[in-house]
Amino acid sequence: MDQVFAPWRIEWVEREEESAGCAFCELPERDDDREARVVARSEHAFCLLNNAPYNPGHAMVIPYRHTGDYAALDEAELLDHSRLVQRTIRAVEAGLDPDGLNTGMNLGDAAGGSIGDHCHTHVVPRWAGDTNFMPVTSDTKVIVEAINDTYDHLRAAFADQDGTTDRGTDEAVVVETETP
């Protein structure tokens, strides 16, 4: 695939740390949610912006517990994860106003998951015309918004939802766990 100039990504490329473990386990443990791209947190899961997005606002909802086996999640983890997916969809719709969404999971290496040993759900905003001549004829995807701007849009949309706590612009919005 061809490259499109994206100077805002240099911080990610030049980062000094190398991870020997699971990025999905390490990122929510960092001191700076904004830098880690953690947008929202609930009791059993968190919402993370994808550093290599298919489109602006490409988020992932990830259980804290490290498992690649979705069926291994207990009832509380499943319910909390699903509710955070719902809230993520609402935040993406409110913060970015897409024309549609793709959601789903890639479970295992053969399914295309780059992190196959820690399950996660993708929420990808879509706009009419976002698949245009660039990816079709030149195998190049253009991302039209800097990830820091996307973070601000989604974080504000999470903070506007009922049942959340906003702890400041550099920390993820806390989503209350809902009980049936």
mmCIF file of C-alpha atoms in Angstrom, residues 22-26 28 44 46 61-70 73 105-108 114-121:
data_model
loop_
_atom_site.group_PDB
_atom_site.id
_atom_site.type_symbol
_atom_site.label_atom_id
_atom_site.label_comp_id
_atom_site.label_asym_id
_atom_site.label_seq_id
_atom_site.Cartn_x
_atom_site.Cartn_y
_atom_site.Cartn_z
ATOM 1 C CA CYS A 22 0.217 -7.452 25.405
ATOM 2 C CA ALA A 23 -0.440 -3.848 24.346
ATOM 3 C CA PHE A 24 -4.099 -4.207 25.377
ATOM 4 C CA CYS A 25 -2.988 -5.116 28.909
ATOM 5 C CA GLU A 26 -0.305 -2.426 29.128
ATOM 6 C CA PRO A 28 -4.819 0.967 30.260
ATOM 7 C CA HIS A 44 -14.583 -4.651 33.026
ATOM 8 C CA PHE A 46 -12.160 0.144 28.142
ATOM 9 C CA VAL A 61 -13.703 -1.953 23.110
ATOM 10 C CA ILE A 62 -11.443 -4.287 25.043
ATOM 11 C CA PRO A 63 -12.035 -6.334 28.188
ATOM 12 C CA TYR A 64 -9.405 -5.765 30.872
ATOM 13 C CA ARG A 65 -8.990 -9.505 31.324
ATOM 14 C CA HIS A 66 -6.441 -10.953 28.924
ATOM 15 C CA THR A 67 -8.090 -13.662 26.865
ATOM 16 C CA GLY A 68 -8.394 -14.400 23.185
ATOM 17 C CA ASP A 69 -11.396 -16.620 23.875
ATOM 18 C CA TYR A 70 -14.570 -14.530 23.782
ATOM 19 C CA LEU A 73 -15.648 -13.998 29.386
ATOM 20 C CA MET A 105 -14.406 -8.938 16.142
ATOM 21 C CA ASN A 106 -11.469 -10.730 14.523
ATOM 22 C CA LEU A 107 -10.984 -13.803 16.700
ATOM 23 C CA GLY A 108 -7.702 -15.598 16.060
ATOM 24 C CA SER A 114 -3.269 -8.535 14.659
ATOM 25 C CA ILE A 115 -3.685 -9.094 18.412
ATOM 26 C CA GLY A 116 -5.291 -12.494 18.461
ATOM 27 C CA ASP A 117 -4.713 -13.376 22.085
ATOM 28 C CA HIS A 118 -6.785 -10.516 23.576
ATOM 29 C CA CYS A 119 -10.329 -10.258 22.212
ATOM 30 C CA HIS A 120 -11.721 -6.841 21.292
ATOM 31 C CA THR A 121 -14.594 -5.324 19.339
#
